[in-house]
Amino acid sequence: MARTRTFSIYLLKEGVTIANALKENHGLSRLDGNDSTLDEPNITTIYLSEARTTPPWWKAYLGIEQDLNQRQEGALVFIPCCIEDTTRIFVLTFGMTYHKLQEGSYEYDFGLRTTLNAIDPTKIKSTETVQPDNAKRQRMQSPTADTLSFFDFNRDQNIIKTLAGKVKPEYSEWFKSATGVNSIRITSSVEVEDLPQLCRQLYGLYSSDNYRQVFPDLFNIAPVKEPSVKQDLERALIDSYNGENHENLIITIPEMLDPLWNTFRYTYQRERSPELSEHSILSLKEVLPRADSMEQFKGAKLQILNEDQELIKAYPIEECFVFDCIHNSKHYHFCDGSWYCVDEGYIQRIEQALEQGIRQVEDYGLPSYQHQNEGEYNMAVPEYNPSYICLDRSSIAPAGQTPIEPCDLLRLNNEELQLFHIKRETKSAMLSHLFNQGIVSIDLLRSEESSRCKLKEKLNNSAYNVVIDRKNFSVVFGIVTHREIENGVHLLPLFSRISLYRVIRALETRQTNWSLIFIPKEIQESSERQH
């Protein structure tokens, strides 16, 4: 039986040569042809790492006097292949030498796309996904091969980072299993003289679009890895900042907010803004009037202050930006310092679904927002409209579990109990948390009798008990905004729309009505203008 080996393979971009694929000062030595017994003319260039021998850290730690040294060797093997009247260069990496490849020199989707075309969709072994709205990562592995649905993949919210599995029978002659990211990692028993043909097989898989039939909608959301595209997008963000219209560029705190974080300021080098209570591009431009590079946004800071104006935390402004733009007919989104590309047709489908649930705030008899925080607003609503009950910071969680609010506001409308969840507009992670609260509370009220009993106790009104026992609930998400509410779903950051779409589909599955309202925020003339 032939020996199986593991290979990691990159594909250089068309036109990239071996010379400009390597980083400057790469520290590798080119192997002379006389120093290798390799007699394959297609494999033209091999570079070796000259690793120094060093003792392991635990030698001194354990007080071992015996001479112990370890050395990590590595190599880059460049394989030019004639494909369709052109030459494409593949790179086999051994050890840690892949770090020596120049960024932008290789195809960033080669590994994942080739893997998707090669693997048997019923024999997936592991996945790694990320949710861009809150950077939640999840890695799952199965002891037995299974389909993508087994790994709880949510095509409406997750980005596939890596995928691994067994290949289809027609490719098993060349390799048995595959894992794809930028490169493809395979197990194969091919001999060295067959490596060029193996590379051609991989290129054929990379060039195919068959994966779209097997994995539809897998790339509704995709991280942007191409350096040249990133440069164009960064320039668009900088131009938006330097211009006068900042509608698509906002500033947020890049994590869950503490209710006491009401004051902050912007700093850049030795300049600092006055203490602020509203996020504002204009206020940031008082300390950084113009930006010429993203490095300046990394140097600028958003500082959180306590009641004594003492520094609590500081964030690079780059991580605080949320930005949407269209570039070359594609929709891009920037958040938490990363770029994402979202399929335009997918966005349209989401927006059409969300627009069906938009209602006017007047339909619910809610006042405008003139308060310091959501808590104050929720407490004031019953005074404005006695049909409402404030349940902010209450809990219906079963005994021993983390407190869970049923809602912020509640009212009985005919034979339906409406649960209102209110949030000032903010970054995607915060809104996603709000939307998830709607699902969690509904699930508790539908599945846990103890939670329904706790809700009855808090309301202490027999008129509500019948509706609660019938589990006749609806959910209303209220987003506070100072912007034009006529813009509808476009007021929400892109990934908040995606997150809400996922939630409303879950509510509809639970046969629960939902709606979305935008509550106007009144800004006094002395307040900071928000962008």
Coordinates of C-alpha atoms in Angstrom, one line a residue:
M1 CA 0.0 0.0 0.0
A2 CA 1.4 3.4 -1.0
R3 CA 2.4 5.8 1.7
T4 CA 0.1 8.7 2.3
R5 CA 1.6 12.2 2.8
T6 CA 0.2 15.6 3.7
F7 CA 0.7 18.5 1.4
S8 CA -0.2 22.2 1.7
I9 CA -0.6 23.9 -1.7
Y10 CA -1.0 27.5 -2.7
L11 CA -1.7 28.9 -6.2
L12 CA 0.1 32.1 -7.2
K13 CA -1.9 34.7 -9.1
E14 CA -1.6 34.8 -12.8
G15 CA 1.4 36.8 -13.8
V16 CA 3.1 36.5 -10.4
T17 CA 6.7 35.1 -10.7
I18 CA 8.7 33.2 -8.2
A19 CA 10.9 36.2 -7.5
N20 CA 8.0 38.6 -6.6
A21 CA 6.1 35.9 -4.7
L22 CA 8.7 35.9 -1.9
K23 CA 8.9 38.6 0.8
E24 CA 11.9 40.8 0.9
N25 CA 14.6 39.5 3.3
H26 CA 12.9 36.1 3.3
G27 CA 16.0 34.4 4.6
L28 CA 15.6 31.3 2.5
S29 CA 18.3 29.7 0.4
R30 CA 17.7 28.5 -3.1
L31 CA 18.6 24.9 -3.5
D32 CA 21.2 24.2 -6.2
G33 CA 20.1 21.5 -8.7
N34 CA 23.2 19.4 -7.8
D35 CA 22.1 19.3 -4.2
S36 CA 18.9 17.4 -4.9
T37 CA 18.2 14.0 -6.4
L38 CA 14.9 15.3 -7.7
D39 CA 15.0 14.8 -11.5
E40 CA 11.6 16.4 -12.4
P41 CA 12.1 19.2 -14.9
N42 CA 8.7 20.8 -14.1
I43 CA 9.7 21.4 -10.5
T44 CA 12.1 24.2 -11.2
T45 CA 12.8 25.9 -7.8
I46 CA 13.2 24.8 -4.2
Y47 CA 13.9 27.2 -1.3
L48 CA 15.0 25.9 2.1
S49 CA 14.9 27.6 5.4
E50 CA 18.1 27.8 7.4
A51 CA 16.8 27.2 10.9
R52 CA 19.2 27.6 13.8
T53 CA 19.3 24.9 16.4
T54 CA 18.0 26.1 19.8
P55 CA 17.3 24.3 23.0
P56 CA 13.6 23.9 23.9
W57 CA 12.4 26.3 26.6
W58 CA 11.7 23.5 29.0
K59 CA 15.4 22.4 29.1
A60 CA 16.4 25.3 31.4
Y61 CA 13.0 25.3 33.1
L62 CA 13.5 21.6 34.3
G63 CA 17.2 22.1 34.9
I64 CA 18.3 19.5 32.3
E65 CA 22.1 19.6 31.6
Q66 CA 22.0 17.1 28.7
D67 CA 22.6 18.7 25.3
L68 CA 19.2 19.1 23.8
N69 CA 18.6 21.0 20.6
Q70 CA 15.6 21.2 18.2
R71 CA 15.5 22.5 14.7
Q72 CA 12.6 23.2 12.5
E73 CA 13.3 22.7 8.8
G74 CA 11.1 24.0 6.0
A75 CA 10.9 24.3 2.2
L76 CA 9.0 26.1 -0.5
V77 CA 8.6 24.1 -3.8
F78 CA 7.5 26.0 -6.8
I79 CA 5.8 24.0 -9.6
P80 CA 5.0 25.8 -12.9
C81 CA 2.2 24.1 -14.9
C82 CA 1.1 24.9 -18.4
I83 CA -2.7 25.3 -18.2
E84 CA -4.9 26.7 -21.0
D85 CA -2.1 28.4 -22.9
T86 CA -0.7 30.0 -19.8
T87 CA 1.6 29.1 -16.9
R88 CA 0.3 28.9 -13.4
I89 CA 2.7 28.4 -10.5
F90 CA 1.7 26.2 -7.5
V91 CA 3.6 26.4 -4.2
L92 CA 4.1 23.4 -1.9
T93 CA 4.9 24.6 1.6
F94 CA 6.7 22.5 4.2
G95 CA 7.1 23.6 7.8
M96 CA 6.4 27.2 8.5
T97 CA 7.8 28.6 5.3
Y98 CA 4.3 29.8 4.0
H99 CA 5.0 32.9 6.1
K100 CA 7.6 33.8 3.5
L101 CA 5.0 34.2 0.7
Q102 CA 4.2 37.8 -0.1
E103 CA 0.7 38.9 0.8
G104 CA -1.3 39.4 -2.4
S105 CA 0.8 37.0 -4.4
Y106 CA -1.6 34.0 -4.2
E107 CA -5.2 33.3 -4.8
Y108 CA -7.0 33.7 -1.5
D109 CA -10.0 31.6 -2.4
F110 CA -8.0 28.7 -3.9
G111 CA -8.1 26.4 -0.8
L112 CA -11.7 26.8 0.2
R113 CA -13.2 26.8 -3.3
T114 CA -11.2 23.8 -4.4
T115 CA -12.2 21.9 -1.2
L116 CA -15.9 22.7 -1.8
N117 CA -15.7 21.2 -5.3
A118 CA -13.7 18.2 -4.1
I119 CA -15.3 17.0 -0.9
D120 CA -18.3 14.6 -0.7
P121 CA -21.1 16.8 0.8
T122 CA -22.2 13.9 2.9
K123 CA -18.7 13.3 4.4
I124 CA -17.8 16.6 6.0
K125 CA -15.6 16.1 9.1
S126 CA -15.3 19.6 10.6
T127 CA -16.2 23.3 10.1
E128 CA -15.1 26.6 11.5
T129 CA -17.5 29.5 11.1
V130 CA -17.8 33.1 12.3
Q131 CA -20.7 35.5 12.7
P132 CA -19.5 38.9 11.6
D133 CA -22.1 40.9 13.5
N134 CA -20.6 39.8 16.9
A135 CA -17.4 38.0 15.8
K136 CA -18.7 34.8 17.5
R137 CA -16.5 31.9 16.3
Q138 CA -17.5 28.2 16.3
R139 CA -15.5 25.2 15.5
M140 CA -17.2 21.8 15.2
Q141 CA -15.9 18.4 14.5
S142 CA -17.7 15.1 14.1
P143 CA -16.3 11.6 14.8
T144 CA -18.1 10.4 11.7
A145 CA -18.5 12.2 8.4
D146 CA -21.8 14.0 7.9
T147 CA -23.6 16.7 6.0
L148 CA -23.2 20.5 6.5
S149 CA -26.6 20.7 8.3
F150 CA -25.2 18.4 11.0
F151 CA -22.7 21.2 11.9
D152 CA -25.6 23.7 12.7
F153 CA -24.5 25.9 9.8
N154 CA -26.7 29.0 9.5
R155 CA -26.4 30.2 5.9
D156 CA -28.2 33.5 6.8
Q157 CA -25.5 34.6 9.3
N158 CA -22.4 32.4 9.3
I159 CA -19.3 32.7 7.3
I160 CA -17.4 29.5 6.5
K161 CA -13.8 30.0 7.5
T162 CA -12.6 26.4 7.0
L163 CA -14.2 23.1 5.8
A164 CA -12.7 19.6 6.0
G165 CA -13.9 16.2 4.7
K166 CA -13.4 13.2 2.5
V167 CA -13.2 13.8 -1.2
K168 CA -15.6 12.4 -3.8
P169 CA -14.7 8.9 -5.2
E170 CA -13.7 10.3 -8.6
Y171 CA -10.9 12.3 -7.0
S172 CA -9.7 9.6 -4.5
E173 CA -7.0 8.5 -6.9
W174 CA -5.2 11.8 -6.3
F175 CA -6.1 12.6 -2.7
K176 CA -8.2 11.2 0.1
S177 CA -9.2 14.2 2.2
A178 CA -9.0 18.0 2.0
T179 CA -9.1 21.1 4.2
G180 CA -9.4 24.5 2.5
V181 CA -8.7 28.1 3.5
N182 CA -6.2 30.1 1.5
S183 CA -4.3 27.0 0.7
I184 CA -5.6 23.5 0.3
R185 CA -4.3 20.8 2.7
I186 CA -4.6 17.3 1.3
T187 CA -3.5 13.8 2.1
S188 CA -2.2 12.0 -1.0
S189 CA 0.0 9.0 -2.0
V190 CA 1.2 10.5 -5.3
E191 CA 4.9 10.2 -6.1
V192 CA 7.0 13.2 -6.8
E193 CA 6.8 12.8 -10.6
D194 CA 3.0 13.1 -10.4
L195 CA 2.9 16.4 -8.5
P196 CA 2.4 18.6 -11.6
Q197 CA -0.5 16.4 -12.7
L198 CA -2.0 16.7 -9.2
C199 CA -1.7 20.4 -9.4
R200 CA -3.6 20.4 -12.7
Q201 CA -6.3 18.3 -11.1
L202 CA -6.6 20.9 -8.3
Y203 CA -6.7 23.7 -10.7
G204 CA -9.6 22.1 -12.6
L205 CA -11.5 21.8 -9.3
Y206 CA -10.7 25.5 -8.5
S207 CA -12.0 26.6 -11.9
S208 CA -15.4 24.8 -11.5
D209 CA -18.6 26.4 -10.2
N210 CA -20.2 23.1 -9.2
Y211 CA -19.9 23.9 -5.6
R212 CA -22.7 26.5 -6.0
Q213 CA -25.2 23.7 -6.7
V214 CA -24.0 21.6 -3.8
F215 CA -23.6 24.4 -1.3
P216 CA -26.1 27.1 -2.4
D217 CA -26.0 30.5 -0.7
L218 CA -22.7 29.5 1.1
F219 CA -21.1 32.8 0.1
N220 CA -23.9 35.2 0.9
I221 CA -21.4 36.7 3.3
A222 CA -17.7 36.4 2.6
P223 CA -14.7 38.1 4.3
V224 CA -12.6 40.2 2.0
K225 CA -9.0 38.9 1.8
E226 CA -7.7 40.4 -1.4
P227 CA -5.2 43.2 -0.5
S228 CA -5.9 45.3 -3.6
V229 CA -9.7 45.2 -2.9
K230 CA -9.0 46.1 0.7
Q231 CA -7.0 49.1 -0.4
D232 CA -9.8 50.4 -2.6
L233 CA -12.3 49.9 0.2
E234 CA -10.1 51.7 2.7
R235 CA -9.8 54.6 0.3
A236 CA -13.6 54.7 0.1
L237 CA -13.9 54.9 3.9
I238 CA -11.2 57.6 4.1
D239 CA -12.9 59.6 1.4
S240 CA -16.2 59.3 3.3
Y241 CA -14.5 60.6 6.4
N242 CA -12.8 63.5 4.7
G243 CA -16.0 64.5 2.8
E244 CA -19.1 66.2 4.1
N245 CA -21.6 63.4 3.9
H246 CA -21.1 60.8 6.6
E247 CA -24.4 59.0 6.2
N248 CA -22.8 55.6 5.7
L249 CA -20.1 56.0 8.3
I250 CA -20.9 55.9 12.0
I251 CA -18.9 55.4 15.3
T252 CA -19.8 52.9 17.9
I253 CA -18.3 51.3 21.0
P254 CA -17.0 47.9 19.8
E255 CA -18.4 45.8 22.6
M256 CA -21.4 45.4 24.9
L257 CA -22.2 48.7 26.6
D258 CA -22.1 49.2 30.3
P259 CA -25.1 51.4 31.3
L260 CA -22.8 53.7 33.2
W261 CA -20.7 54.5 30.0
N262 CA -22.4 57.7 29.2
T263 CA -19.4 59.9 28.7
F264 CA -16.4 59.6 26.3
R265 CA -14.0 61.7 24.2
Y266 CA -11.9 61.3 21.1
T267 CA -8.1 61.7 21.1
Y268 CA -5.4 61.8 18.4
Q269 CA -1.8 62.4 19.3
R270 CA -1.9 65.3 21.8
E271 CA -5.4 66.6 20.7
R272 CA -8.5 65.6 22.6
S273 CA -12.2 66.5 22.2
P274 CA -14.4 67.7 25.1
E275 CA -16.4 65.2 27.0
L276 CA -19.3 63.9 24.8
S277 CA -22.5 61.9 25.2
E278 CA -23.2 61.3 21.5
H279 CA -21.1 59.5 18.9
S280 CA -20.2 62.1 16.2
I281 CA -17.9 62.1 13.2
L282 CA -17.8 65.9 13.4
S283 CA -16.5 65.8 16.9
L284 CA -13.8 63.3 15.9
K285 CA -12.8 65.6 13.1
E286 CA -12.1 68.3 15.6
V287 CA -9.0 66.3 16.7
L288 CA -8.4 64.6 13.4
P289 CA -9.5 67.0 10.7
R290 CA -8.4 64.9 7.8
A291 CA -7.1 61.3 7.4
D292 CA -4.7 60.1 4.7
S293 CA -4.4 56.5 5.9
M294 CA -6.0 53.8 8.0
E295 CA -3.0 54.0 10.3
Q296 CA -4.2 57.3 11.6
F297 CA -7.5 55.7 12.6
K298 CA -5.6 53.1 14.5
G299 CA -3.7 55.9 16.3
A300 CA -6.9 57.9 17.1
K301 CA -8.8 56.6 20.2
L302 CA -12.3 56.6 21.6
Q303 CA -11.9 56.9 25.4
I304 CA -14.6 55.9 27.8
L305 CA -14.7 58.1 31.0
N306 CA -16.3 57.6 34.4
E307 CA -18.3 60.2 36.3
D308 CA -15.0 61.9 37.4
Q309 CA -13.9 62.1 33.8
E310 CA -11.2 59.4 34.5
L311 CA -10.3 57.0 31.7
I312 CA -11.9 53.6 31.9
K313 CA -11.2 52.1 28.5
A314 CA -9.8 53.2 25.1
Y315 CA -10.5 51.8 21.6
P316 CA -8.7 52.5 18.3
I317 CA -11.2 54.4 16.1
E318 CA -10.6 51.9 13.3
E319 CA -12.4 49.2 15.5
C320 CA -15.2 51.7 16.2
F321 CA -16.2 52.5 12.6
V322 CA -19.2 50.9 10.9
F323 CA -19.2 51.6 7.2
D324 CA -21.2 50.5 4.2
C325 CA -20.3 51.1 0.6
I326 CA -20.8 49.7 -2.9
H327 CA -17.6 49.0 -4.9
N328 CA -17.6 47.6 -8.4
S329 CA -21.3 46.7 -8.1
K330 CA -20.7 44.8 -4.9
H331 CA -21.9 45.7 -1.4
Y332 CA -19.2 45.8 1.3
H333 CA -19.5 46.3 5.1
F334 CA -16.8 47.3 7.6
C335 CA -17.0 46.5 11.3
D336 CA -14.7 45.6 14.1
G337 CA -11.8 46.4 11.8
S338 CA -12.7 43.8 9.1
W339 CA -14.2 44.0 5.7
Y340 CA -17.0 41.7 4.4
C341 CA -18.7 41.3 1.0
V342 CA -22.4 40.6 0.9
D343 CA -24.3 39.3 -2.1
E344 CA -26.6 42.0 -3.5
G345 CA -29.5 39.7 -4.3
Y346 CA -29.3 38.3 -0.8
I347 CA -29.5 41.8 0.7
Q348 CA -32.6 42.6 -1.4
R349 CA -34.3 39.4 -0.2
I350 CA -33.6 40.3 3.4
E351 CA -34.8 43.9 3.0
Q352 CA -38.1 42.8 1.3
A353 CA -38.8 40.5 4.2
L354 CA -38.1 43.1 6.9
E355 CA -40.1 45.8 5.2
Q356 CA -43.2 43.7 5.5
G357 CA -43.0 44.0 9.3
I358 CA -42.3 47.8 9.6
R359 CA -45.1 49.6 11.5
Q360 CA -45.4 53.3 12.5
V361 CA -44.7 54.2 16.1
E362 CA -48.1 56.0 16.2
D363 CA -49.8 52.7 15.7
Y364 CA -48.6 51.7 19.2
G365 CA -49.2 55.0 21.0
L366 CA -45.5 55.3 22.0
P367 CA -43.9 58.7 22.7
S368 CA -40.7 60.0 21.0
Y369 CA -37.4 59.5 22.8
Q370 CA -36.1 62.5 24.9
H371 CA -34.2 60.5 27.6
Q372 CA -30.7 59.8 28.7
N373 CA -31.0 56.0 28.2
E374 CA -33.4 53.2 27.4
G375 CA -34.2 52.6 31.1
E376 CA -35.5 56.2 31.6
Y377 CA -37.6 55.9 28.4
N378 CA -39.1 52.6 29.4
M379 CA -40.1 54.0 32.9
A380 CA -41.6 57.0 31.3
V381 CA -43.8 55.2 28.7
P382 CA -46.5 54.0 31.2
E383 CA -46.9 57.6 32.4
Y384 CA -47.5 58.7 28.8
N385 CA -49.7 55.7 27.9
P386 CA -51.1 53.8 30.8
S387 CA -51.8 50.7 28.6
Y388 CA -48.1 49.9 28.9
I389 CA -46.3 48.1 31.7
C390 CA -42.6 48.5 32.2
L391 CA -40.8 45.2 32.8
D392 CA -37.3 46.5 32.2
R393 CA -34.7 44.6 34.3
S394 CA -37.2 42.0 35.5
S395 CA -36.6 38.3 35.0
I396 CA -38.6 35.3 34.1
A397 CA -35.7 32.9 34.0
P398 CA -36.2 29.5 35.7
A399 CA -34.6 29.1 39.2
G400 CA -30.8 29.0 39.1
Q401 CA -30.4 30.4 35.6
T402 CA -29.1 33.7 34.4
P403 CA -31.7 36.5 34.6
I404 CA -33.7 36.9 31.3
E405 CA -36.0 39.8 30.7
P406 CA -39.4 39.0 29.2
C407 CA -39.3 42.4 27.5
D408 CA -38.8 46.1 28.2
L409 CA -42.4 47.1 27.7
L410 CA -45.7 45.1 27.6
R411 CA -49.2 45.7 26.7
L412 CA -52.4 43.7 26.0
N413 CA -53.8 44.3 22.5
N414 CA -57.1 42.5 22.1
E415 CA -56.2 38.9 22.7
E416 CA -52.5 39.3 22.1
L417 CA -49.8 40.1 24.6
Q418 CA -47.3 42.4 22.8
L419 CA -43.7 42.2 24.1
F420 CA -41.6 45.3 23.2
H421 CA -37.8 45.3 23.1
I422 CA -36.3 48.8 22.9
K423 CA -32.8 49.8 22.0
R424 CA -31.1 53.0 20.9
E425 CA -29.5 52.5 17.5
T426 CA -25.9 51.3 17.9
K427 CA -23.5 48.8 16.5
S428 CA -24.5 45.4 15.0
A429 CA -23.5 43.4 18.1
M430 CA -25.8 45.4 20.4
L431 CA -28.8 45.1 18.0
S432 CA -28.1 41.4 17.5
H433 CA -28.2 41.0 21.3
L434 CA -31.6 42.8 21.3
F435 CA -33.0 40.7 18.6
N436 CA -31.9 37.5 20.3
Q437 CA -33.6 38.6 23.5
G438 CA -36.8 38.5 21.6
I439 CA -36.3 34.8 20.7
V440 CA -35.0 33.8 24.1
S441 CA -38.0 35.3 26.0
I442 CA -40.5 33.8 23.5
D443 CA -38.9 30.4 23.9
L444 CA -39.0 30.6 27.7
L445 CA -42.7 31.7 27.7
R446 CA -43.7 29.0 25.4
S447 CA -41.7 26.1 26.9
E448 CA -41.4 26.9 30.7
E449 CA -44.5 27.0 32.9
S450 CA -42.4 28.5 35.7
S451 CA -41.5 31.5 33.4
R452 CA -45.2 32.0 32.6
C453 CA -46.0 31.9 36.3
K454 CA -43.4 34.5 37.0
L455 CA -44.8 36.8 34.4
K456 CA -48.3 36.4 35.8
E457 CA -47.0 37.3 39.3
K458 CA -45.3 40.4 38.0
L459 CA -48.4 41.6 36.1
N460 CA -50.8 40.6 38.9
N461 CA -53.8 41.0 36.6
S462 CA -56.2 38.2 35.8
A463 CA -57.0 39.8 32.4
Y464 CA -53.5 38.8 31.3
N465 CA -53.5 35.3 32.6
V466 CA -55.8 33.8 29.9
V467 CA -53.6 35.2 27.1
I468 CA -50.5 34.0 28.8
D469 CA -51.9 30.5 29.3
R470 CA -52.9 30.5 25.6
K471 CA -49.3 31.5 24.8
N472 CA -50.6 34.2 22.5
F473 CA -47.6 36.5 22.2
S474 CA -46.2 38.9 19.6
V475 CA -42.8 40.6 19.5
V476 CA -42.2 44.3 18.7
F477 CA -38.6 45.6 18.2
G478 CA -38.3 49.3 18.8
I479 CA -35.2 51.0 17.5
V480 CA -34.5 54.6 18.7
T481 CA -33.0 56.8 16.0
H482 CA -32.3 60.5 15.3
R483 CA -32.2 59.8 11.6
E484 CA -35.0 60.0 9.0
I485 CA -37.3 57.1 9.9
E486 CA -38.5 57.0 6.3
N487 CA -35.3 55.2 5.4
G488 CA -36.7 52.2 7.1
V489 CA -34.5 49.1 7.2
H490 CA -31.6 51.1 5.8
L491 CA -31.3 52.7 9.2
L492 CA -30.0 49.4 10.5
P493 CA -26.4 48.4 10.0
L494 CA -26.1 45.7 7.3
F495 CA -25.4 42.9 9.7
S496 CA -28.2 44.0 12.0
R497 CA -30.5 43.5 9.1
I498 CA -29.1 40.0 8.6
S499 CA -29.4 39.2 12.3
L500 CA -33.0 40.5 12.4
Y501 CA -33.8 38.4 9.3
R502 CA -32.6 35.3 11.1
V503 CA -34.7 36.1 14.2
I504 CA -37.9 36.9 12.3
R505 CA -37.6 33.6 10.5
A506 CA -37.3 31.8 13.8
L507 CA -40.3 33.8 15.2
E508 CA -42.4 32.8 12.2
T509 CA -41.4 29.2 12.7
R510 CA -42.8 29.5 16.2
Q511 CA -46.0 31.1 14.8
T512 CA -45.3 34.3 16.6
N513 CA -46.2 37.7 15.0
W514 CA -43.5 40.3 14.9
S515 CA -43.1 44.0 13.9
L516 CA -40.4 46.6 13.7
I517 CA -40.8 50.3 14.6
F518 CA -38.4 53.2 14.6
I519 CA -38.8 55.6 17.5
P520 CA -37.8 59.2 16.7
K521 CA -35.2 60.7 19.0
E522 CA -35.6 64.4 19.7
I523 CA -32.2 66.2 19.7
Q524 CA -31.9 69.5 21.5
E525 CA -30.2 72.3 19.6
S526 CA -27.3 72.2 22.1
S527 CA -26.7 68.5 21.6
E528 CA -23.9 67.1 19.4
R529 CA -24.9 66.3 15.9
Q530 CA -24.6 62.5 15.4
H531 CA -23.5 60.8 12.2

